[in-house]
Coordinates of C-alpha atoms and ligand atoms in Angstrom, one line a residue:
X1471 CA -8.3 -14.9 -21.2
X1472 CA -5.9 -17.9 -21.0
X1473 CA -4.9 -19.1 -17.6
X1474 CA -1.8 -20.9 -18.8
X1475 CA -0.6 -17.9 -20.7
X1476 CA -0.8 -15.7 -17.6
X1477 CA 1.1 -18.4 -15.6
X1478 CA 3.9 -18.3 -18.2
X1479 CA 3.9 -14.5 -18.2
X1480 CA 4.3 -14.5 -14.4
X1481 CA 7.4 -16.7 -14.7
X1482 CA 9.0 -14.6 -17.5
X1483 CA 8.3 -11.4 -15.6
X1484 CA 9.7 -12.7 -12.3
X1485 CA 13.1 -13.7 -13.8
X1486 CA 13.3 -10.6 -16.0
X1487 CA 12.8 -8.2 -13.1
X1488 CA 15.0 -10.3 -10.8
X1489 CA 17.9 -9.6 -13.2
X1490 CA 17.0 -6.0 -13.6
X1491 CA 17.0 -5.1 -9.9
X1492 CA 20.8 -5.0 -9.9
X1493 CA 20.6 -1.9 -12.1
X1494 CA 19.1 0.2 -9.3
X1495 CA 21.3 2.4 -7.2
X1496 CA 19.0 3.0 -4.3
X1497 CA 15.5 3.6 -3.1
X1498 CA 14.4 6.0 -0.3
X1499 CA 11.5 5.0 1.9
X1500 CA 9.7 7.3 4.5
X1501 CA 7.9 7.9 6.9
X1502 CA 5.7 5.5 8.9
X1503 CA 6.8 2.4 10.7
X1504 CA 5.3 0.9 13.9
X1505 CA 5.1 -2.3 15.8
X1506 CA 2.0 -4.4 15.0
X1507 CA 0.5 -6.4 17.9
X1508 CA -1.6 -9.1 16.2
X1509 CA -4.5 -10.9 17.8
X1510 CA -6.5 -13.5 15.8
X1511 CA -9.9 -13.4 17.4
X1512 CA -11.5 -16.7 18.4
X1513 CA -15.2 -17.0 19.1
X1514 CA -14.2 -17.3 22.8
X1515 CA -12.3 -14.0 22.7
X1516 CA -15.3 -12.3 21.2
X1517 CA -17.6 -13.8 23.8
X1518 CA -15.3 -12.7 26.6
X1519 CA -15.2 -9.1 25.2
X1520 CA -19.0 -9.0 24.7
X1521 CA -19.5 -10.0 28.3
X1522 CA -17.6 -6.9 29.5
X1523 CA -20.2 -4.5 28.1
X1524 CA -23.9 -3.7 28.4
X1525 CA -25.5 -4.9 25.1
X1526 CA -27.8 -1.9 24.7
X1527 CA -24.9 0.5 25.2
X1528 CA -23.0 -1.5 22.6
X1529 CA -25.8 -1.3 20.0
X1530 CA -26.1 2.4 20.6
X1531 CA -22.3 2.8 20.0
X1532 CA -22.5 0.7 16.8
X1533 CA -25.1 3.1 15.5
X1534 CA -22.9 6.1 16.3
X1535 CA -20.2 4.5 14.1
X1536 CA -17.2 5.9 16.2
X1537 CA -14.5 7.4 13.9
X1538 CA -12.0 7.4 16.7
X1539 CA -11.4 5.0 19.6
X1540 CA -11.8 7.0 22.8
X1541 CA -12.8 4.1 25.1
X1542 CA -13.0 0.3 25.0
X1543 CA -16.7 0.3 24.0
X1544 CA -15.7 2.0 20.7
X1545 CA -13.3 -0.9 19.9
X1546 CA -16.1 -3.4 20.2
X1547 CA -18.5 -1.3 18.2
X1548 CA -16.0 -0.9 15.3
X1549 CA -15.1 -4.6 15.5
X1550 CA -18.8 -5.6 15.1
X1551 CA -19.2 -3.2 12.2
X1552 CA -16.1 -4.6 10.4
X1553 CA -17.0 -8.2 11.1
X1554 CA -20.6 -7.9 9.9
X1555 CA -19.4 -6.8 6.4
X1556 CA -16.1 -8.7 6.5
X1557 CA -14.6 -5.3 5.6
X1558 CA -11.1 -4.1 6.6
X1559 CA -11.0 -0.9 8.6
X1560 CA -8.5 1.3 10.3
X1561 CA -9.5 3.5 13.2
X1562 CA -7.2 5.9 15.1
X1563 CA -6.8 6.2 18.8
X1564 CA -5.1 9.1 20.6
X1565 CA -5.7 7.5 24.0
X1566 CA -2.7 5.6 25.4
X1567 CA -4.9 3.9 28.0
X1568 CA -6.5 1.8 25.2
X1569 CA -3.2 -0.1 24.8
X1570 CA -3.0 -1.1 28.5
X1571 CA -6.7 -2.0 28.5
X1572 CA -6.2 -4.3 25.5
X1573 CA -3.1 -5.9 27.1
X1574 CA -5.0 -6.6 30.3
X1575 CA -8.3 -7.8 28.7
X1576 CA -7.3 -9.5 25.5
X1577 CA -3.5 -9.8 24.9
X1578 CA -1.9 -10.4 21.5
X1579 CA -0.5 -13.5 19.7
X1580 CA 2.7 -12.0 18.4
X1581 CA 4.3 -8.7 17.2
X1582 CA 5.9 -7.8 13.9
X1583 CA 7.0 -4.8 11.7
X1584 CA 4.1 -2.7 10.7
X1585 CA 3.4 0.6 8.9
X1586 CA 3.7 1.0 5.2
X1587 CA 7.3 2.4 5.2
X1588 CA 8.5 -0.3 7.6
X1589 CA 7.0 -3.1 5.6
X1590 CA 8.2 -1.7 2.2
X1591 CA 11.7 -1.1 3.6
X1592 CA 12.0 -4.7 4.8
X1593 CA 10.6 -6.0 1.5
X1594 CA 13.1 -4.0 -0.7
X1595 CA 16.0 -4.9 1.6
X1596 CA 15.2 -8.6 1.2
X1597 CA 15.0 -8.2 -2.6
X1598 CA 18.7 -7.5 -2.4
X1599 CA 18.7 -4.0 -3.8
X1600 CA 22.1 -2.2 -3.5
X1601 CA 20.7 0.3 -1.0
X1602 CA 17.5 1.0 0.8
X1603 CA 17.4 4.2 2.8
X1604 CA 14.6 4.2 5.4
X1605 CA 13.6 7.4 7.2
X1606 CA 11.3 7.1 10.2
X1607 CA 11.0 10.3 12.3
X1608 CA 10.2 8.3 15.5
X1609 CA 12.7 5.5 15.2
X1610 CA 13.0 4.0 18.7
X1611 CA 15.4 1.3 19.8
X1612 CA 12.5 -1.2 20.1
X1613 CA 11.2 -0.3 16.6
X1614 CA 14.7 -0.6 15.1
X1615 CA 14.8 -4.2 16.1
X1616 CA 12.0 -5.0 13.7
X1617 CA 14.0 -3.9 10.6
X1618 CA 15.5 -6.7 8.4
X1619 CA 19.1 -7.5 9.5
X1620 CA 20.7 -6.8 6.1
X1621 CA 23.7 -4.7 5.1
X1622 CA 21.8 -2.8 2.3
X1623 CA 19.3 -1.4 4.8
X1624 CA 20.3 2.0 6.1
X1625 CA 18.9 5.0 8.1
X1626 CA 20.3 8.5 8.2
X1627 CA 21.9 9.7 11.5
X1628 CA 23.7 12.9 12.4
X1629 CA 27.1 12.3 13.9
X1630 CA 29.4 15.2 14.6
X1631 CA 27.3 17.4 12.5
X1632 CA 27.4 15.1 9.5
X1633 CA 24.8 12.8 8.0
X1634 CA 25.9 9.2 8.0
X1635 CA 24.0 6.1 6.9
X1636 CA 23.8 3.2 9.4
X1637 CA 21.5 0.2 10.1
X1638 CA 18.4 1.4 12.1
X1639 CA 19.8 -0.6 15.1
X1640 CA 22.7 1.9 15.1
X1641 CA 20.7 5.0 14.1
X1642 CA 17.7 5.0 16.5
X1643 CA 16.7 8.0 18.7
X1644 CA 17.3 7.3 22.4
X1645 CA 14.5 8.1 24.8
X1646 CA 11.6 7.9 22.4
X1647 CA 8.5 5.7 22.8
X1648 CA 7.2 3.2 20.2
X1649 CA 4.0 3.3 18.2
X1650 CA 2.2 0.0 18.7
X1651 CA -0.9 -0.7 16.6
X1652 CA -3.3 -3.5 17.3
X1653 CA -4.5 -5.7 14.5
X1654 CA -7.6 -7.8 15.2
X1655 CA -7.9 -10.6 12.5
X1656 CA -11.1 -12.6 12.2
X1657 CA -12.1 -15.5 10.1
X1658 CA -15.0 -16.2 7.7
X1659 CA -17.8 -18.3 9.2
X1660 CA -17.5 -17.1 12.7
X1661 CA -20.9 -16.7 14.3
X1662 CA -21.5 -13.5 16.2
X1663 CA -24.5 -13.3 18.5
X1664 CA -24.9 -10.1 20.5
X1665 CA -28.3 -8.7 21.5
X1666 CA -30.4 -8.2 18.4
X1667 CA -27.3 -8.5 16.2
X1668 CA -26.7 -12.0 14.9
X1669 CA -24.6 -12.7 11.9
X1670 CA -21.9 -14.9 10.4
X1671 CA -18.7 -13.2 9.3
X1672 CA -18.8 -13.3 5.5
X1673 CA -15.0 -13.2 4.9
X1674 CA -11.5 -13.1 6.5
X1675 CA -10.4 -9.6 7.3
X1676 CA -9.2 -7.3 10.1
X1677 CA -9.7 -4.2 12.1
X1678 CA -6.6 -2.1 12.7
X1679 CA -6.4 0.2 15.8
X1680 CA -3.9 2.8 14.8
X1681 CA -2.1 4.4 17.8
X1682 CA -1.3 8.1 17.5
X1683 CA 0.7 9.1 20.5
X1684 CA 0.9 12.9 21.1
X1685 CA 4.6 13.0 20.2
X1686 CA 4.0 11.5 16.7
X1687 CA 4.8 14.1 14.1
X1688 CA 5.2 13.5 10.4
X1689 CA 8.3 15.6 9.7
X1690 CA 11.9 15.4 8.7
X1691 CA 14.6 16.2 11.2
X1692 CA 16.1 19.7 10.3
X1693 CA 19.6 18.4 10.3
X1694 CA 18.8 15.5 8.1
X1695 CA 16.8 17.7 5.7
X1696 CA 19.8 20.0 5.5
X1697 CA 22.1 17.1 4.6
X1698 CA 19.9 15.1 2.2
X1699 CA 22.6 15.4 -0.4
X1700 CA 24.6 12.8 1.6
X1701 CA 22.1 10.1 0.9
X1702 CA 23.9 9.3 -2.4
X1703 CA 22.3 8.4 -5.7
X1704 CA 18.7 7.4 -5.6
X1705 CA 16.4 6.1 -8.3
X1706 CA 13.1 6.3 -6.5
X1707 CA 11.4 7.4 -3.3
X1708 CA 8.4 5.6 -1.8
X1709 CA 6.5 7.9 0.6
X1710 CA 3.7 7.0 3.0
X1711 CA 2.2 7.9 6.4
X1712 CA 0.7 11.2 5.5
X1713 CA -2.6 10.0 7.0
X1714 CA -0.9 10.7 10.4
X1715 CA -1.1 14.4 9.8
X1716 CA -3.6 15.9 12.2
X1717 CA -5.8 19.1 11.7
X1718 CA -4.5 20.7 14.9
X1719 CA -1.9 19.9 17.5
X1720 CA -1.8 20.8 21.2
X1721 CA 1.0 23.2 20.7
X1722 CA -0.9 25.3 18.2
X1723 CA 0.7 23.8 15.1
X1724 CA -1.7 22.8 12.3
X1725 CA -1.8 20.4 9.4
X1726 CA -0.5 23.2 7.1
X1727 CA 2.8 23.2 8.9
X1728 CA 3.3 19.4 8.4
X1729 CA 2.0 19.5 4.8
X1730 CA 4.5 22.4 4.1
X1731 CA 7.3 20.3 5.6
X1732 CA 6.4 17.3 3.5
X1733 CA 6.3 19.3 0.3
X1734 CA 9.7 20.8 1.1
X1735 CA 11.2 17.3 1.6
X1736 CA 9.8 16.2 -1.7
X1737 CA 11.1 19.2 -3.6
X1738 CA 14.5 18.8 -2.1
X1739 CA 14.8 15.1 -2.9
X1740 CA 13.8 15.9 -6.5
X1741 CA 16.2 18.8 -6.8
X1742 CA 19.1 16.6 -5.6
X1743 CA 18.1 13.7 -7.9
X1744 CA 16.7 15.0 -11.2
X1745 CA 15.7 11.6 -12.5
X1746 CA 14.1 10.6 -9.2
X1747 CA 10.6 9.1 -9.5
X1748 CA 8.3 9.3 -6.4
X1749 CA 5.5 7.0 -5.4
X1750 CA 3.0 7.6 -2.7
X1751 CA 1.2 4.7 -1.1
X1752 CA -2.2 5.8 0.1
X1753 CA -4.2 4.2 2.9
X1754 CA -7.6 5.1 4.4
X1755 CA -7.7 8.6 5.7
X1756 CA -10.9 9.3 7.8
X1757 CA -10.6 13.1 7.9
X1758 CA -11.9 14.5 4.7
X1759 CA -9.9 17.8 5.0
X1760 CA -6.7 15.9 5.5
X1761 CA -7.5 13.5 2.7
X1762 CA -8.2 16.3 0.3
X1763 CA -5.1 18.3 1.3
X1764 CA -2.8 15.3 0.9
X1765 CA -4.2 14.7 -2.6
X1766 CA -4.2 18.3 -3.7
X1767 CA -1.2 19.7 -2.0
X1768 CA 1.3 16.9 -1.5
X1769 CA 0.5 14.6 -4.4
X1770 CA -0.9 16.6 -7.3
X1771 CA 1.8 17.8 -9.7
X1772 CA 4.7 16.6 -7.5
X1773 CA 4.4 12.9 -7.3
X1774 CA 4.7 10.5 -10.2
X1775 CA 3.0 7.4 -9.0
X1776 CA 0.1 6.5 -6.7
X1777 CA -0.7 3.0 -5.3
X1778 CA -4.1 2.3 -3.7
X1779 CA -6.9 -0.3 -3.2
X1780 CA -10.6 0.0 -4.3
X1781 CA -11.9 1.7 -1.2
X1782 CA -9.1 4.3 -1.4
X1783 CA -9.9 5.0 -5.0
X1784 CA -13.5 5.7 -4.0
X1785 CA -12.5 7.8 -1.0
X1786 CA -10.1 9.9 -3.1
X1787 CA -12.7 10.4 -5.9
X1788 CA -15.2 11.5 -3.2
X1789 CA -13.1 14.4 -2.0
X1790 CA -12.1 15.4 -5.5
X1791 CA -15.8 16.1 -6.3
X1792 CA -16.5 12.8 -8.2
X1793 CA -19.2 11.5 -5.9
X1794 CA -21.0 9.5 -8.6
X1795 CA -18.0 7.7 -9.8
X1796 CA -16.9 7.2 -6.2
X1797 CA -20.2 5.5 -5.5
X1798 CA -20.0 3.3 -8.6
X1799 CA -16.5 2.1 -7.5
X1800 CA -17.6 1.3 -3.9
X1801 CA -20.9 -0.4 -5.1
X1802 CA -18.8 -2.8 -7.2
X1803 CA -21.3 -5.1 -8.9
X1804 CA -21.0 -6.2 -12.5
X1805 CA -19.6 -2.9 -13.7
X1806 CA -17.3 -2.4 -10.7
X1807 CA -14.2 -3.0 -12.7
X1808 CA -15.2 -0.4 -15.3
X1809 CA -15.9 2.2 -12.6
X1810 CA -12.6 1.3 -11.1
X1811 CA -10.7 1.8 -14.3
X1812 CA -12.6 5.1 -15.0
X1813 CA -11.8 6.2 -11.4
X1814 CA -8.1 5.5 -11.8
X1815 CA -8.1 7.5 -15.0
X1816 CA -9.8 10.4 -13.2
X1817 CA -7.1 10.3 -10.5
X1818 CA -4.4 10.2 -13.1
X1819 CA -5.8 13.4 -14.7
X1820 CA -6.9 15.3 -11.6
X1821 CA -3.6 14.8 -9.8
X1822 CA -1.4 15.1 -12.9
X1823 CA 0.2 11.7 -12.2
X1824 CA 2.3 9.5 -14.4
X1825 CA 1.0 6.3 -13.0
X1826 CA -1.9 5.1 -10.9
X1827 CA -1.8 1.4 -9.7
X1828 CA -4.9 -0.1 -8.2
X1829 CA -4.8 -3.5 -6.6
X1830 CA -7.8 -5.7 -6.0
X1831 CA -8.2 -9.3 -5.0
X1832 CA -7.5 -11.2 -8.2
X1833 CA -6.4 -8.5 -10.6
X1834 CA -4.4 -5.2 -10.8
X1835 CA -4.9 -2.2 -13.1
X1836 CA -2.2 0.4 -13.8
X1837 CA -3.2 3.5 -15.7
X1838 CA -0.4 5.4 -17.3
X1839 CA 0.1 8.9 -18.7
X1840 CA 1.0 8.9 -22.4
X1841 CA 4.7 9.2 -23.1
X1842 CA 6.0 7.1 -20.2
X1843 CA 9.5 5.9 -21.1
X1844 CA 8.7 2.2 -20.3
X1845 CA 6.7 0.2 -22.8
X1846 CA 3.4 -1.6 -21.8
X1847 CA 5.1 -5.0 -21.6
X1848 CA 7.5 -3.6 -19.0
X1849 CA 4.7 -2.2 -17.0
X1850 CA 2.8 -5.4 -17.2
X1851 CA 5.9 -7.3 -16.0
X1852 CA 6.2 -5.0 -13.1
X1853 CA 2.6 -5.9 -12.0
X1854 CA 3.2 -9.6 -12.5
X1855 CA 6.3 -9.4 -10.4
X1856 CA 4.3 -7.7 -7.7
X1857 CA 1.6 -10.5 -7.9
X1858 CA 4.3 -13.1 -7.2
X1859 CA 5.5 -11.1 -4.2
X1860 CA 1.9 -10.8 -3.0
X1861 CA 1.5 -14.5 -3.2
X1862 CA 4.7 -15.0 -1.1
X1863 CA 3.5 -12.5 1.5
X1864 CA 0.1 -14.2 1.7
X1865 CA 1.7 -17.7 1.9
X1866 CA 4.3 -16.9 4.6
X1867 CA 3.2 -13.6 6.2
X1868 CA 6.5 -12.0 5.0
X1869 CA 8.8 -12.0 2.0
X1870 CA 12.2 -13.5 3.0
X1871 CA 13.9 -13.1 -0.3
X1872 CA 13.9 -13.8 -4.0
X1873 CA 14.4 -17.5 -3.7
X1874 CA 11.3 -17.9 -1.5
X1875 CA 9.4 -15.7 -3.9
X1876 CA 10.4 -17.8 -6.9
X1877 CA 8.8 -20.8 -5.1
X1878 CA 5.4 -18.9 -4.9
X1879 CA 5.2 -18.9 -8.7
X1880 CA 3.4 -22.1 -8.1
X1881 CA 0.4 -20.2 -6.5
X1882 CA -2.2 -20.2 -9.3
X1883 CA -3.6 -17.1 -11.0
X1884 CA -7.0 -16.2 -9.7
X1885 CA -9.9 -17.7 -11.7
X1886 CA -12.2 -15.0 -10.2
X1887 CA -9.7 -12.4 -11.3
X1888 CA -9.7 -13.7 -14.9
X1889 CA -13.5 -13.7 -14.8
X1890 CA -13.7 -10.1 -13.6
X1891 CA -11.4 -9.1 -16.4
X1892 CA -13.7 -10.8 -18.9
X1893 CA -16.4 -8.3 -17.9
X1894 CA -13.9 -5.6 -18.7
X1895 CA -13.3 -6.9 -22.2
X1896 CA -16.7 -6.0 -23.7
X1897 CA -16.2 -2.4 -22.4
X1898 CA -12.7 -2.0 -23.7
X1899 CA -13.2 -3.6 -27.1
X1900 CA -16.6 -2.0 -27.5
X1901 CA -15.1 1.5 -26.8
X1902 CA -12.2 0.7 -29.2
X1903 CA -9.7 1.1 -26.3
X1904 CA -8.0 -2.0 -27.7
X1905 CA -8.5 -4.9 -30.1
X1906 CA -9.3 -8.3 -28.8
X1907 CA -5.6 -9.3 -29.3
X1908 CA -4.4 -6.3 -27.3
X1909 CA -6.8 -7.1 -24.5
X1910 CA -5.4 -10.7 -24.3
X1911 CA -2.0 -9.1 -23.7
X1912 CA -3.5 -6.9 -21.0
X1913 CA -3.0 -3.6 -22.9
X1914 CA -5.5 -0.7 -23.2
X1915 CA -4.9 2.4 -25.3
X1916 CA -7.0 5.4 -24.2
X1917 CA -7.2 8.8 -25.8
X1918 CA -5.0 10.6 -23.2
X1919 CA -3.6 7.6 -21.3
X1920 CA -2.8 3.9 -21.6
X1921 CA -3.3 1.1 -19.2
X1922 CA -2.2 -2.4 -18.3
X1923 CA -4.0 -5.0 -16.3
X1924 CA -3.2 -8.4 -15.1
X1925 CA -4.9 -11.2 -13.3
X1926 CA -3.0 -11.9 -10.0
X1927 CA -2.1 -14.9 -8.0
X1928 CA -4.3 -15.4 -4.9
X1929 CA -3.5 -17.7 -2.0
X1930 CA -6.7 -19.5 -0.9
X1931 CA -5.7 -19.8 2.7
X1932 CA -3.4 -16.8 3.5
X1933 CA -1.2 -16.9 6.6
X1934 CA -1.7 -13.1 6.9
X1935 CA -3.3 -10.3 4.8
X1936 CA -1.9 -7.2 6.4
X1937 CA 0.7 -5.4 4.2
X1938 CA 0.0 -7.3 1.0
X1939 CA -1.2 -4.1 -0.7
X1940 CA 2.1 -2.3 0.3
X1941 CA 4.0 -5.2 -1.0
X1942 CA 2.2 -5.1 -4.4
X1943 CA 2.6 -1.4 -4.8
X1944 CA 6.3 -1.3 -3.8
X1945 CA 7.1 -4.4 -5.8
X1946 CA 5.5 -3.1 -9.0
X1947 CA 7.0 0.4 -8.6
X1948 CA 10.5 -0.9 -7.9
X1949 CA 10.2 -3.5 -10.7
X1950 CA 9.2 -0.7 -13.1
X1951 CA 12.2 1.5 -12.0
X1952 CA 14.5 -1.5 -12.4
X1953 CA 13.4 -2.1 -16.0
X1954 CA 13.7 1.6 -16.8
X1955 CA 17.2 1.6 -15.5
X1956 CA 18.2 -1.6 -17.4
X1957 CA 16.8 0.0 -20.6
X1958 CA 18.8 3.1 -20.0
X1959 CA 21.9 0.9 -19.8
X1960 CA 20.8 -0.6 -23.2
X1961 CA 20.5 -4.0 -21.6
X1962 CA 16.8 -4.5 -21.3
X1963 CA 15.0 -7.0 -23.5
X1964 CA 12.5 -4.4 -24.4
X1965 CA 14.9 -1.4 -24.5
X1966 CA 14.3 1.1 -27.2
X1967 CA 17.7 0.3 -28.6
X1968 CA 16.7 -3.3 -29.3
X1969 CA 13.4 -2.4 -30.8
X1970 CA 14.2 -3.6 -34.3
X1971 CA 11.8 -6.4 -34.4
X1972 CA 9.0 -4.9 -32.5
X1973 CA 5.9 -7.0 -31.9
X1974 CA 2.7 -6.0 -30.3
X1975 CA 4.0 -7.2 -27.0
X1976 CA 6.9 -4.9 -27.1
X1977 CA 5.2 -1.9 -28.7
X1978 CA 6.4 1.3 -27.1
X1979 CA 3.6 3.8 -26.6
X1980 CA 4.2 7.4 -27.2
X1981 CA 2.2 10.6 -26.6
Ligands
ADP834 P1 -2.8 -3.5 3.2 O1 -3.1 -2.0 3.5 O2 -2.8 -4.3 4.4 O3 -1.6 -3.7 2.4 P2 -4.8 -3.3 1.1 O4 -6.2 -3.3 1.2 O5 -4.1 -2.1 0.6 O6 -4.1 -3.9 2.4 O7 -4.3 -4.5 0.0 C1 -4.8 -5.7 0.0 C2 -4.4 -6.4 -1.3 O8 -3.8 -7.6 -1.0 C3 -5.6 -6.7 -2.1 O9 -5.9 -5.7 -3.0 C4 -5.2 -8.0 -2.9 O10 -4.6 -7.6 -4.1 C5 -4.0 -8.6 -2.0 N1 -4.5 -9.8 -1.3 C6 -5.3 -9.9 -0.3 N2 -5.4 -11.2 0.0 C7 -4.7 -12.0 -0.8 C8 -4.4 -13.4 -1.0 N3 -4.9 -14.3 -0.2 N4 -3.5 -13.7 -1.9 C9 -2.9 -12.8 -2.7 N5 -3.2 -11.5 -2.6 C10 -4.0 -11.0 -1.7

């Protein structure tokens, strides 16, 4: 695969989508936002933490692999587990005292907007969309301060019985607490020496401690639900945060209540906007029952598009009864990319989706149901646009706007990503999923689906890594919607109306 060719394609895609974004009316984003307290762990920090605990007790806890943080020892156990593999992890805590213990014993470097919906809202607002409507059920005054200060960013509020749209700073709920998550970042090469455990951290990554205060409920306010028609025209909805649903609540409510509520909100949004496309951004969900319920009851047959990373593909396959494929995805190895592609296809089929977008370090794959109204070049451009946004986020820790993103076109396409895709070539061409030429374009034609893949830009020394996945998924989904809207207006370069001189690159696929 040609490095230079993919650099040029990134450029072309960026400017094409930049222009198309103005065709969008509005995007709705719900539900989760929080404040991230970030601490980059130094060897001294780790030593200090290790000194606070008995080493034998710590080793025992590591072996227990705590799935929830109930006391400080659990934090250190999960931290060691994450650092040994250099593997990102997210663990919930329902214990408010953990926050005060961390403030007292460690402290944080800085705080910023966190949570998928919060990150995605700020991204879309800064991409200058006409309207981005965020909805966060627990919008506190403090939390509102972390939203981008732009006029296009709005949040629903009930005033004198009517739904009005205002900036979050004027739409927050008074007297509500804030959800603060802790993010412990660590660097490759750090030497960890504790008891019998001695290792060097193999890669930069992080452990997230996700706070789940008792009052946190994933639901839509009744009055807002009743007045959803006042949100105005919307092209798409990006939904996330379902991982917060608990099996049981102290007041007797169960996950079924919150799943039911979520489904009602989806159905109402769809009924009000018949052309609306919905995307769900998945993240790790420890509880298997909740993971399976979200996939089968909220996503399957209702949602169009799903965004996720490799681990999440494996986890989703696992609860859908595809243990073998799930294992092949997680094992990676030489055939990892093939398993990943097959896994994405299984998710597309099992959940009756229109689009499954998997992002990895160095490449993205997007599997599409036959008959999608946008051609493969459009889908490829959407992924390439997302890759440039990801580079911006990795370079600066945030995406300030389109101008800043344009500058990150200079970040090179990942050589490793190109190499991984070469491994995929033999499989695709051998199975007659595409010709060699089609593969060079990034196009695959399956029996009951199509796919596009791209090598992506990777920043060698990223400023931050949290939220890049959300940026990729939201950027690609929004880019795709923008191209579809532009085509509908007959203005797209690849619009069906301008198909006269169709080349392979602009081939429109059909069912
Ligand atoms: P998050 O949930 O924090 O968004 P994910 O695991 O979902 O994290 O996504 C991380 C994605 O970010 C990876 O799949 C990769 O595509 C991208 N990424 C990570 N590091 C870099 C980097 N240095 N440069 C560009 N992209 C990166």
